[in-house]
mmCIF file of C-alpha atoms in Angstrom:
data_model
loop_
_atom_site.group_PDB
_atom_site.id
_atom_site.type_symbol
_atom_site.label_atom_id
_atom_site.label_comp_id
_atom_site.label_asym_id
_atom_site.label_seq_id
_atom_site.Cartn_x
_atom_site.Cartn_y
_atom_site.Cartn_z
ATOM 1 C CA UNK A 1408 68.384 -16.867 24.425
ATOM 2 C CA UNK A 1409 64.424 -16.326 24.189
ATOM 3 C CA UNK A 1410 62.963 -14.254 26.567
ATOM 4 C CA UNK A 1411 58.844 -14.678 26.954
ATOM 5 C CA UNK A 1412 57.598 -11.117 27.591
ATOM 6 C CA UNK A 1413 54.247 -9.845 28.734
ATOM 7 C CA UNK A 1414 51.878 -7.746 26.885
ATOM 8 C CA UNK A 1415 49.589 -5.234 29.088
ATOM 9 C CA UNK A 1416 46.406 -5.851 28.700
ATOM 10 C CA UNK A 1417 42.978 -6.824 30.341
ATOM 11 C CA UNK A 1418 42.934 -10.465 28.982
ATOM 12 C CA UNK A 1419 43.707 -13.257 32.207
ATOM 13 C CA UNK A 1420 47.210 -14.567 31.443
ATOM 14 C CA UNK A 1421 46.935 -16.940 34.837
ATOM 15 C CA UNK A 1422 44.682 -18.578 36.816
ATOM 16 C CA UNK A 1423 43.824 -17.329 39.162
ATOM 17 C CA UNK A 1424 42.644 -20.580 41.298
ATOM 18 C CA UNK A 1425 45.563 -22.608 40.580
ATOM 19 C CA UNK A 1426 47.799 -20.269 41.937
ATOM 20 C CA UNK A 1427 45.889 -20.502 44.848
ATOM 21 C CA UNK A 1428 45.973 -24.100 44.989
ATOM 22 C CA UNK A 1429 50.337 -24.087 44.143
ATOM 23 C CA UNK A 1430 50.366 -21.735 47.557
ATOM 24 C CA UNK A 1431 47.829 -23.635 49.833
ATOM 25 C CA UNK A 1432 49.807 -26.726 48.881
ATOM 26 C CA UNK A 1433 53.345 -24.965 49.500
ATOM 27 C CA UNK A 1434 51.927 -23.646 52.716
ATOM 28 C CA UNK A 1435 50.257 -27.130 53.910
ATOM 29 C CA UNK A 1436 53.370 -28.916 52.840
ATOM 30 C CA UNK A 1437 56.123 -26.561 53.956
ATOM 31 C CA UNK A 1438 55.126 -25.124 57.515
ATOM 32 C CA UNK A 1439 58.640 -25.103 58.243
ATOM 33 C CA UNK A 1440 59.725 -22.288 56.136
ATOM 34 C CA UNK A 1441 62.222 -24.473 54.008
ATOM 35 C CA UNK A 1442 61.277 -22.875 50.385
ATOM 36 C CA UNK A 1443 61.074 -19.297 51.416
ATOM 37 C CA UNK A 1444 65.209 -18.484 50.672
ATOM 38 C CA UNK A 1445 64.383 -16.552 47.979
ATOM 39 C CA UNK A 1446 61.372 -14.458 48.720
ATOM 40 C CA UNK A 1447 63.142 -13.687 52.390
ATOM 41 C CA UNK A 1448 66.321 -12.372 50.349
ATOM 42 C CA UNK A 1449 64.319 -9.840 48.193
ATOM 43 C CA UNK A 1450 61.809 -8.832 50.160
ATOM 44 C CA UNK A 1451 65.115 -7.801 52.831
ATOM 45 C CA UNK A 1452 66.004 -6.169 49.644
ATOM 46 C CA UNK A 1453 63.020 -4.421 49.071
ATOM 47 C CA UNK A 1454 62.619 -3.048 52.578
ATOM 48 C CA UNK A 1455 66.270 -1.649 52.548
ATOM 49 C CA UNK A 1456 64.998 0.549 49.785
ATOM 50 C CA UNK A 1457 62.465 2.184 51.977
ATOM 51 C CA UNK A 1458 65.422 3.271 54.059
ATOM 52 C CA UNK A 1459 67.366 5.166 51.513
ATOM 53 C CA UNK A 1460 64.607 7.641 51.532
ATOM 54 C CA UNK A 1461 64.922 10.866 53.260
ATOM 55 C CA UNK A 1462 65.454 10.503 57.292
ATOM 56 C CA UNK A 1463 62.306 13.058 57.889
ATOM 57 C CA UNK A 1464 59.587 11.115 55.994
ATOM 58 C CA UNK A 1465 57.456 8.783 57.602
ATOM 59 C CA UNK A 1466 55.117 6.294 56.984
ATOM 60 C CA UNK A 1467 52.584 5.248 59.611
ATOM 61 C CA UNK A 1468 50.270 2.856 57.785
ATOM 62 C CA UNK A 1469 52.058 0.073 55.367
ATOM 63 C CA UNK A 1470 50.165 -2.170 53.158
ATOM 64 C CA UNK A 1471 52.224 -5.704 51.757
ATOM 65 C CA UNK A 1472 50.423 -6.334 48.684
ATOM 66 C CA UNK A 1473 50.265 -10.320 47.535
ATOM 67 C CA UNK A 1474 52.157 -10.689 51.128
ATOM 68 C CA UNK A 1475 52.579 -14.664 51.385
ATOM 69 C CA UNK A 1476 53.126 -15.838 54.714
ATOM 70 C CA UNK A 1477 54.333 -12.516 55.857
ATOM 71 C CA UNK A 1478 58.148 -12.057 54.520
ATOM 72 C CA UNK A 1479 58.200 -8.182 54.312
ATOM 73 C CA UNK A 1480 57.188 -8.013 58.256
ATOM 74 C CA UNK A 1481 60.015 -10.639 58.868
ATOM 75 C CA UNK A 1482 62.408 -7.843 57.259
ATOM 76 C CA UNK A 1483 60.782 -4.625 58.766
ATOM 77 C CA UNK A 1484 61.513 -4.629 62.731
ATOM 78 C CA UNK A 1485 64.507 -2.062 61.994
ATOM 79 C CA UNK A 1486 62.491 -0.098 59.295
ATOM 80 C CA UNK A 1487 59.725 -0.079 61.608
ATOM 81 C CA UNK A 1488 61.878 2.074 64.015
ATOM 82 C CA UNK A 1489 63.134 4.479 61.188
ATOM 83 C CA UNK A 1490 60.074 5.216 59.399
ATOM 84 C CA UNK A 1491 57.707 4.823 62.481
ATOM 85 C CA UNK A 1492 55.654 2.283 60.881
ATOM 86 C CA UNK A 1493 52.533 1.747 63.259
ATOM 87 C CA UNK A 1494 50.138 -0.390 61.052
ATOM 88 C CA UNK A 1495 51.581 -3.283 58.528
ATOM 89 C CA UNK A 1496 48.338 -5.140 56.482
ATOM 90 C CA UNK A 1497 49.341 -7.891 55.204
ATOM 91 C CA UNK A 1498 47.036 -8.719 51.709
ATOM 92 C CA UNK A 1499 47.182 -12.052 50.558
ATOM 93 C CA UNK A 1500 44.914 -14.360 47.976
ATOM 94 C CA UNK A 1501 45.803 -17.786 49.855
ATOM 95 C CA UNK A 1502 44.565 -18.095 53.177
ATOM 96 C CA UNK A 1503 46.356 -20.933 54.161
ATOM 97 C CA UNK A 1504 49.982 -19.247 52.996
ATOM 98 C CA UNK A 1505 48.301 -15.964 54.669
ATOM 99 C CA UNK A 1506 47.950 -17.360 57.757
ATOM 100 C CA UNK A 1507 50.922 -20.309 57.775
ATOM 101 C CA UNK A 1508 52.832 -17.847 60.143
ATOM 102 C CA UNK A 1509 50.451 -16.054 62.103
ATOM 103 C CA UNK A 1510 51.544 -14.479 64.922
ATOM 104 C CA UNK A 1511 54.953 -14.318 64.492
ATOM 105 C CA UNK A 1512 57.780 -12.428 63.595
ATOM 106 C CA UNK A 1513 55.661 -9.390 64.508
ATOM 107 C CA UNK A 1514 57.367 -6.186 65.081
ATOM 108 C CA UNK A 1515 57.025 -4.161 68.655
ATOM 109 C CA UNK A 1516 54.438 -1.309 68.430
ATOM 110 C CA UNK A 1517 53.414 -2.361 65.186
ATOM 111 C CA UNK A 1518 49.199 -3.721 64.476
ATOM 112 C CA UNK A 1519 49.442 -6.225 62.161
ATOM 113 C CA UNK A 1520 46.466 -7.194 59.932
ATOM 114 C CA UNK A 1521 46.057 -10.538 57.903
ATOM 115 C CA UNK A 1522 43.240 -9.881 55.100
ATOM 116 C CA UNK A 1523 41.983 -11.991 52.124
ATOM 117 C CA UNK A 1524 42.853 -10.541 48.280
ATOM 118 C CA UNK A 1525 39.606 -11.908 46.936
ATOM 119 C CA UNK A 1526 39.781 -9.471 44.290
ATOM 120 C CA UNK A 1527 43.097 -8.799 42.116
ATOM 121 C CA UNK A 1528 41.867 -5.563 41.256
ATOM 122 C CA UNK A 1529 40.161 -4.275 43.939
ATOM 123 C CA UNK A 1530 42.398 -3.274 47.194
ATOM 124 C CA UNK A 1531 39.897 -3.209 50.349
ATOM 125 C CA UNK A 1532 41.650 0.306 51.326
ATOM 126 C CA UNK A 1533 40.169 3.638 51.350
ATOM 127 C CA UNK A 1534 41.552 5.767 48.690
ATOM 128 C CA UNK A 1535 44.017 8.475 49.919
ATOM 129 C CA UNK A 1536 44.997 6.306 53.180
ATOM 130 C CA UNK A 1537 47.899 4.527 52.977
ATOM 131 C CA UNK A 1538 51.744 5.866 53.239
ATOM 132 C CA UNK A 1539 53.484 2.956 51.568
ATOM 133 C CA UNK A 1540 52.724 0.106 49.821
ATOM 134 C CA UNK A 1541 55.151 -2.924 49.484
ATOM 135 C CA UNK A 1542 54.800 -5.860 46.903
ATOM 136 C CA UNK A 1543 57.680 -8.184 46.937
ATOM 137 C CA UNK A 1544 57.579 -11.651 44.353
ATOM 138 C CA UNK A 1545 53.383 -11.110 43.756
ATOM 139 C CA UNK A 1546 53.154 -9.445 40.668
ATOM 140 C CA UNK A 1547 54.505 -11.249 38.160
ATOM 141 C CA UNK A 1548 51.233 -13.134 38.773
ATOM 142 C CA UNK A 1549 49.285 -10.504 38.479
ATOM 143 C CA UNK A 1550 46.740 -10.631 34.715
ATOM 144 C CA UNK A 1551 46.211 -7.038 35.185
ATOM 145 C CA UNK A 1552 49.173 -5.140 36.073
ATOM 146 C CA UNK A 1553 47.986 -1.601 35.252
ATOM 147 C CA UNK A 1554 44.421 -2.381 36.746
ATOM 148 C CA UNK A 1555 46.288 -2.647 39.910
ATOM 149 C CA UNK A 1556 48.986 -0.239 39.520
ATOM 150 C CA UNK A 1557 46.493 2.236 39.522
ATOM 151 C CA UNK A 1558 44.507 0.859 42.426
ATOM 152 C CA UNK A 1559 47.589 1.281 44.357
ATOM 153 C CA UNK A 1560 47.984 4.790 43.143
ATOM 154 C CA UNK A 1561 44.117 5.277 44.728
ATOM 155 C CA UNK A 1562 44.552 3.777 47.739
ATOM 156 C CA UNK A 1563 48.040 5.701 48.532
ATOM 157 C CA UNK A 1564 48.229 9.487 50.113
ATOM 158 C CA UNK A 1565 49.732 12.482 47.913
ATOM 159 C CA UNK A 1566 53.340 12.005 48.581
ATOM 160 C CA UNK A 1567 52.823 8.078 49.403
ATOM 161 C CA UNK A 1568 55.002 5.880 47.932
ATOM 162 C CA UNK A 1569 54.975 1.901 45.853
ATOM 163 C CA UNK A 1570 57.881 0.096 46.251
ATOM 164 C CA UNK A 1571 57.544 -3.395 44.238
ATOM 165 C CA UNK A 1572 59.588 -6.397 43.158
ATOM 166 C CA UNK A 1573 59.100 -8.841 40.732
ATOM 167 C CA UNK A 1574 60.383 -11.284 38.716
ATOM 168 C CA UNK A 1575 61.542 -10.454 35.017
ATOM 169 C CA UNK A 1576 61.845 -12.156 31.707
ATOM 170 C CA UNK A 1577 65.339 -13.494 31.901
ATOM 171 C CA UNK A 1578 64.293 -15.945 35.023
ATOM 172 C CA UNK A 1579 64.740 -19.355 34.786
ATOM 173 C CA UNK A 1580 65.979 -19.031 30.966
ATOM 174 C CA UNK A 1581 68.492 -22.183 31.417
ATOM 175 C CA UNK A 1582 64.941 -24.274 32.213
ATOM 176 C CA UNK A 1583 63.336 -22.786 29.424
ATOM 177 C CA UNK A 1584 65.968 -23.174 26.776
ATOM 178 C CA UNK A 1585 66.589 -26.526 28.122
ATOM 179 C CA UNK A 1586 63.109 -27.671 27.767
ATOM 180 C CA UNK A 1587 62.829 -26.248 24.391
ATOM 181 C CA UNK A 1588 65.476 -28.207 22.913
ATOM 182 C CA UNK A 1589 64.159 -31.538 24.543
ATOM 183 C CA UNK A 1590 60.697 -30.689 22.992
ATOM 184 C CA UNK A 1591 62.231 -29.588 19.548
ATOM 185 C CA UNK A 1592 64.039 -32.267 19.402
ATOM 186 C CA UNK A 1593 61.519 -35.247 20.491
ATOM 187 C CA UNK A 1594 57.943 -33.708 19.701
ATOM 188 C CA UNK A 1595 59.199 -30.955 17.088
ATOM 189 C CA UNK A 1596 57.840 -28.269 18.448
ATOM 190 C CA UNK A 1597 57.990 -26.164 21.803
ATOM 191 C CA UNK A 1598 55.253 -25.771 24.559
ATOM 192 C CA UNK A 1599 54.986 -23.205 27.237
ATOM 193 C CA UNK A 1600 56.508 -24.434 30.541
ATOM 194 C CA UNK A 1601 56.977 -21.027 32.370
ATOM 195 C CA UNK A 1602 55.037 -17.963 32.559
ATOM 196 C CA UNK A 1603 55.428 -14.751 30.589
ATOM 197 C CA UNK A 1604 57.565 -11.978 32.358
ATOM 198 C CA UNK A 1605 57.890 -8.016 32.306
ATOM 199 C CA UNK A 1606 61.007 -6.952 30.573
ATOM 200 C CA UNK A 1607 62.840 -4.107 32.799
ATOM 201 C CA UNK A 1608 62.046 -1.648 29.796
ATOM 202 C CA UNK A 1609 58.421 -2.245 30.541
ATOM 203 C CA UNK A 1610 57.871 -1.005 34.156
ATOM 204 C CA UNK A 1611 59.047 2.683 34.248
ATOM 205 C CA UNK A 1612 55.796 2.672 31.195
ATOM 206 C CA UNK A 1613 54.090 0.422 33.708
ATOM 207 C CA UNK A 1614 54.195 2.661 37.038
ATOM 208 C CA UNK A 1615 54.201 6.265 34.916
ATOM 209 C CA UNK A 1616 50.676 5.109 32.984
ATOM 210 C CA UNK A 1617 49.276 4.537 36.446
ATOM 211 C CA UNK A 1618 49.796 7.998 38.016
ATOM 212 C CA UNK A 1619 52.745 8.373 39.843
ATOM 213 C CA UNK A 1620 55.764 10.375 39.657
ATOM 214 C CA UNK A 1621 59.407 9.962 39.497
ATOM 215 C CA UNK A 1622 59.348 6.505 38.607
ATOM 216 C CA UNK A 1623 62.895 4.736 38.573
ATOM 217 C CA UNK A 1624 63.900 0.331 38.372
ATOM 218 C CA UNK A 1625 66.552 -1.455 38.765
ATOM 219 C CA UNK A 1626 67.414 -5.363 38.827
ATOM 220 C CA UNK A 1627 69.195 -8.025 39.771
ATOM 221 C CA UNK A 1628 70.392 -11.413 38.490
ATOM 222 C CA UNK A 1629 70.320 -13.144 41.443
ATOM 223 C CA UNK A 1630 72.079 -17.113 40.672
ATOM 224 C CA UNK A 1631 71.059 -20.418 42.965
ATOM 225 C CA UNK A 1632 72.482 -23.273 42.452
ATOM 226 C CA UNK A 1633 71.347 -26.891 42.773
ATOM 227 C CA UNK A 1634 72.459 -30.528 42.429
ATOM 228 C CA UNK A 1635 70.345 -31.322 39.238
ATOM 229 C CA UNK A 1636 66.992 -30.026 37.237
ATOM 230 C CA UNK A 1637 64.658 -32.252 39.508
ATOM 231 C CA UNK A 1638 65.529 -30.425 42.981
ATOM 232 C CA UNK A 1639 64.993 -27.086 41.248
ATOM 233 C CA UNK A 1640 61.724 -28.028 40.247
ATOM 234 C CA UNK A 1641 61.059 -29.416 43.853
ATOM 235 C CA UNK A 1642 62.113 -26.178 45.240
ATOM 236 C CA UNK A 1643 60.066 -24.278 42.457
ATOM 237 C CA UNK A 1644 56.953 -26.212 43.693
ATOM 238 C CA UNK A 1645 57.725 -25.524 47.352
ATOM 239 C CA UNK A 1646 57.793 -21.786 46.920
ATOM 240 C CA UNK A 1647 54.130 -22.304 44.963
ATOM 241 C CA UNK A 1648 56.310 -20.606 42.024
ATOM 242 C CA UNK A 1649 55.073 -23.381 39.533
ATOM 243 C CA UNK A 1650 53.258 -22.692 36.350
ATOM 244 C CA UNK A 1651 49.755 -21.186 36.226
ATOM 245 C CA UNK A 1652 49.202 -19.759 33.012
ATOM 246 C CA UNK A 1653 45.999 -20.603 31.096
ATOM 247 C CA UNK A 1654 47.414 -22.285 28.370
ATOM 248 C CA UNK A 1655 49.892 -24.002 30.866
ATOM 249 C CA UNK A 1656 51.251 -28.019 29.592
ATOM 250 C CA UNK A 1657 49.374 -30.217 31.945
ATOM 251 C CA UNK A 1658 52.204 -33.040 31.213
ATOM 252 C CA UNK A 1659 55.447 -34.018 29.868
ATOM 253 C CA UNK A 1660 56.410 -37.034 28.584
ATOM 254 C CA UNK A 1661 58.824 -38.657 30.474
ATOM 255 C CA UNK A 1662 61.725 -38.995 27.820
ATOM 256 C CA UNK A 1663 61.303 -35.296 27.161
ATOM 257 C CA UNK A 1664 61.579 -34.389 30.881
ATOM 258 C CA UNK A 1665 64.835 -36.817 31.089
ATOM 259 C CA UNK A 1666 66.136 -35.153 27.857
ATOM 260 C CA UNK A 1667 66.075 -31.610 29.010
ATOM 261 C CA UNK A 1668 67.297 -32.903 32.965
ATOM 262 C CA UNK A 1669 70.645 -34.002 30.706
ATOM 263 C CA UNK A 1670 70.365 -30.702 28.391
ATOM 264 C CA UNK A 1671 70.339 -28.993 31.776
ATOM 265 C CA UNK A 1672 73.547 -30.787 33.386
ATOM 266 C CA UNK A 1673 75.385 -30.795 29.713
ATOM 267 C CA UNK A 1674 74.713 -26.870 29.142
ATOM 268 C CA UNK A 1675 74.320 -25.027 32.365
ATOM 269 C CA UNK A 1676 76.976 -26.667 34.946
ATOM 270 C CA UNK A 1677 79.587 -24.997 37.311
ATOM 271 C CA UNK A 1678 83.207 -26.387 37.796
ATOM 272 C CA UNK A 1679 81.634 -27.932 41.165
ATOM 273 C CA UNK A 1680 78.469 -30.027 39.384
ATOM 274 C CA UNK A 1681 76.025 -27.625 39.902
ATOM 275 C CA UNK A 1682 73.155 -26.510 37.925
ATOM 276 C CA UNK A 1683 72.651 -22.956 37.602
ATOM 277 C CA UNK A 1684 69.324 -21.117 37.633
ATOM 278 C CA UNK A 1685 68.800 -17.247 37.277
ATOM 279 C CA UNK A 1686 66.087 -15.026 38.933
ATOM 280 C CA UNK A 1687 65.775 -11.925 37.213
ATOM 281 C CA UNK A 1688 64.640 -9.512 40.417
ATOM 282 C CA UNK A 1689 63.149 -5.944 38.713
ATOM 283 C CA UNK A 1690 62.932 -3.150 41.662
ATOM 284 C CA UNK A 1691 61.157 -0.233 41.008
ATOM 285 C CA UNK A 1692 59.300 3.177 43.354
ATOM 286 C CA UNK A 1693 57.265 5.146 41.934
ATOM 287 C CA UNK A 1694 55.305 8.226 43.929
ATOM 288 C CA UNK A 1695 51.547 9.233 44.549
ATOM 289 C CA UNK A 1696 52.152 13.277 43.224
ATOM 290 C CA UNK A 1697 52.371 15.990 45.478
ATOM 291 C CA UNK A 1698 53.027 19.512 45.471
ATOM 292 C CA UNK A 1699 55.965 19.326 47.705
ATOM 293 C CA UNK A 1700 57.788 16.708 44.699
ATOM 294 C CA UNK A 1701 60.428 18.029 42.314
ATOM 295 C CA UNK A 1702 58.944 19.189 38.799
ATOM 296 C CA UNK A 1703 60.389 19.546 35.740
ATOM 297 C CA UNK A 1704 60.144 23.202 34.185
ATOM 298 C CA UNK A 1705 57.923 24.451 31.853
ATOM 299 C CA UNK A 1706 58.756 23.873 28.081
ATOM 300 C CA UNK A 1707 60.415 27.439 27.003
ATOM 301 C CA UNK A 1708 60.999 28.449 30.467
ATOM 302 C CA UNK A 1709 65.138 28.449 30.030
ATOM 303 C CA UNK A 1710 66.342 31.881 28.613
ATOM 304 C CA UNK A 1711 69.580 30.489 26.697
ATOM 305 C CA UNK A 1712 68.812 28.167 24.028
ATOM 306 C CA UNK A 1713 71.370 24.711 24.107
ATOM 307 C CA UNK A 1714 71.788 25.239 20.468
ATOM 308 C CA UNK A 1715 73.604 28.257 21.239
ATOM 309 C CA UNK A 1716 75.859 26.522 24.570
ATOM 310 C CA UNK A 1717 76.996 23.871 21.863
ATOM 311 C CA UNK A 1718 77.893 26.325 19.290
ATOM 312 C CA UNK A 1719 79.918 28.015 21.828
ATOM 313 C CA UNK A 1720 81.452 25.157 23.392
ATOM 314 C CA UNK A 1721 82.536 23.815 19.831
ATOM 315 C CA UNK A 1722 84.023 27.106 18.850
ATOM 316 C CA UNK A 1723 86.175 26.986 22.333
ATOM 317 C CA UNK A 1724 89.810 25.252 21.714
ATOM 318 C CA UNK A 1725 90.066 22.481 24.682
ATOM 319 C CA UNK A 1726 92.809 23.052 27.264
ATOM 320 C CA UNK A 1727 94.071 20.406 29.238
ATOM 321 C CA UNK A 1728 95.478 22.272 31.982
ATOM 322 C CA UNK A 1729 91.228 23.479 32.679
ATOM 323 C CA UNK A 1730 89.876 20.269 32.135
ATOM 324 C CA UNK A 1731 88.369 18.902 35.931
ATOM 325 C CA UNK A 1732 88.843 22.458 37.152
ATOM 326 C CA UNK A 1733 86.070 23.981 38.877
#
C-alpha cells in the first residue's frame, strides 16, 4: 500500500484558484445538498467533541475555518445550547459554496457571519478574540499548514481551544493503487492523481510547533461504498474534493482510466458488488495556554528517583493473592 505524505513547508502544494473553481462548480451544480454525506457526518463528529469538554466552559464567539456551505452550523443547534455559543463566523474561500445555503439552518440566539478567506494565511480576526475555532474537511487543502496553525493560535483567547478534522494519507488508497497499476502497466510509469495527505504521526508535531498545549488526535476509517469507480469520481467532483495539486495530471487516457475502473471492481469489491473507498478522518484539539491548564512538573522536582521504585519492585517476590488489590 503507498501512502503519499505531506512535507511542512512554505512551498504551494495546491492551487489555490482551482480549488476555488472545483467548489463554485460543486456549489452551482449541487444546490440541493446531494454531495455533502460526508462532510455533514464529520463535521457532526467534530462538534460532538466540543461537548466532551468540561460542562462549566463556555465559548461565546466560534469561528468555522474553510466552512463550505455552512456544515458545522447545521450540527451545532444542541452545542449551541451547552456551550452558549452566541456568534458562529463562518470563513470560507468560495463565495458561491459560502453562500449556497445562506440563511438557513441557523441556530436560535446565535449571529451568524458569512466572510470571504481571501487570504490562507491571514484570519480577518483580532488576535486574542475568539473561544473556539472549528475546521472540519478544509485543511488538507491547506499549502501552509503551520502558517495557519499558528494564525489560529493568534486569533484564539488564553484557554481557547482548535478543534480540526482532516483527511489523512490512507484516503482513497484503493483509487490510488488502482490507478497506479493501470498506469504501470500501460504508460510504465505512475502519475499523481490525488493529493498528498498528513500522516496521523504528523499533527500532534503539527498543532505543538504552533503554540498550543495538550495536543491529542485520533482517526477514523470511515468506508462508502459505490456501484463502480465512475460514480465515486462523480461524487468526488460533487463534493469539489477533486485534485488540485500543482503538478496535478490534466488527462488520462481513456484505456488507462478503463483499466484501473476494472483494477478497481477486480481488487476492491464486497460480497454485494460494491466498490469500496476509505476516508481516513484525523481529529485532533489542541489549546491556546493558560495559567489555569495542567503542567507538567519541573525536571528534578520528584524526591524518589524511578531507578530506585524499579529496583525495589524487582527485588519484591509477586503474590497473586495482592495482585488487583488496592
Amino acid at each position: 500500500r503507498r501512502i503519499i505524505r505531506r512535507c511542512f513547508s512554505t512551498a504551494s502544494v495546491f492551487d489555490r484558484s482551482v480549488k476555488i473553481a472545483h467548489r463554485r462548480r460543486a456549489a452551482l451544480a449541487h444546490k440541493d445538498g446531494s454531495y455533502d454525506y460526508l462532510r455533514d457526518e464529520i463535521s457532526r463528529r467534530l462538534v460532538d467533541r466540543l461537548n466532551d469538554i468540561s460542562s462549566t466552559k463556555k465559548f461565546p464567539v466560534a469561528v468555522d475555518l474553510g466552512s463550505f456551505s455552512g456544515h458545522v452550523r447545521k450540527n451545532i443547534e444542541q452545542t449551541v445550547v451547552h456551550k452558549d455559543i452566541r456568534t458562529l463566523h463562518q470563513l470560507e474561500m468560495c463565495e458561491e459554496m459560502l453562500k449556497r445555503d445562506e440563511g438557513q439552518y441557523h441556530p436560535d440566539g446565535v449571529e451568524i457571519t458569512y466572510n470571504i478567506w481571501e487570504d490562507e494565511t491571514k484570519l480577518p480576526y483580532e488576535s486574542d478574540s475568539v473561544d473556539v475555532v472549528f475546521s472540519s474537511m478544509a485543511l488538507h487543502w491547506i499549502n501552509d499548514l503551520p502558517g495557519v496553525c499558528k494564525e489560529v493560535h493568534r486569533v484564539l483567547k488564553p484557554d481557547g481551544v482548535f478543534l480540526g478534522a482532516l483527511l489523512g494519507g490512507e484516503t482513497l488508497q484503493e483509487l490510488r493503487s488502482c490507478f497506479a497499476l493501470a498506469e504501470q502497466e500501460r504508460e510504465g510509469g505512475v502519475r499523481s492523481h490525488l493529493s498528498p495527505f498528513v500522516r496521523d504521526s504528523e499533527v500532534g508535531g503539527l498543532i505543538q510547533g504552533a503554540g498550543f498545549n495538550l495536543p491529542t488526535a485520533d482517526s477514523d476509517l470511515l468506508t462508502i461504498k459505490y456501484p463502480d469507480m465512475f460514480t465515486l469520481i462523480e461524487h468526488l467532483r460533487g463534493m469539489g474534493e477533486t485534485n488540485g495539486t500543482l503538478i496535478r495530471q490534466y488527462y488520462t487516457k481513456l484505456d488507462t482510466f478503463l483499466a484501473a475502473a476494472a483494477n478497481y471492481e477486480e481488487l476492491y469489491v464486497d460480497e454485494d458488488g460494491l466498490l469500496e473507498a476509505t476516508f481516513h478522518v484525523i481529529y485532533f484539539i489542541g489549546w491556546k495556554p493558560h495559567e489555569s491548564q495542567q503542567k507538567p512538573k519541573e525536571r528534578g522536582s520528584e524526591s524518589t528517583r524511578l531507578r530506585s521504585t524499579l529496583e525495589e519492585l524487582a527485588d519484591t517476590p509477586f503474590n497473586p493473592e495482592k495482585f488487583g488489590q488496592s
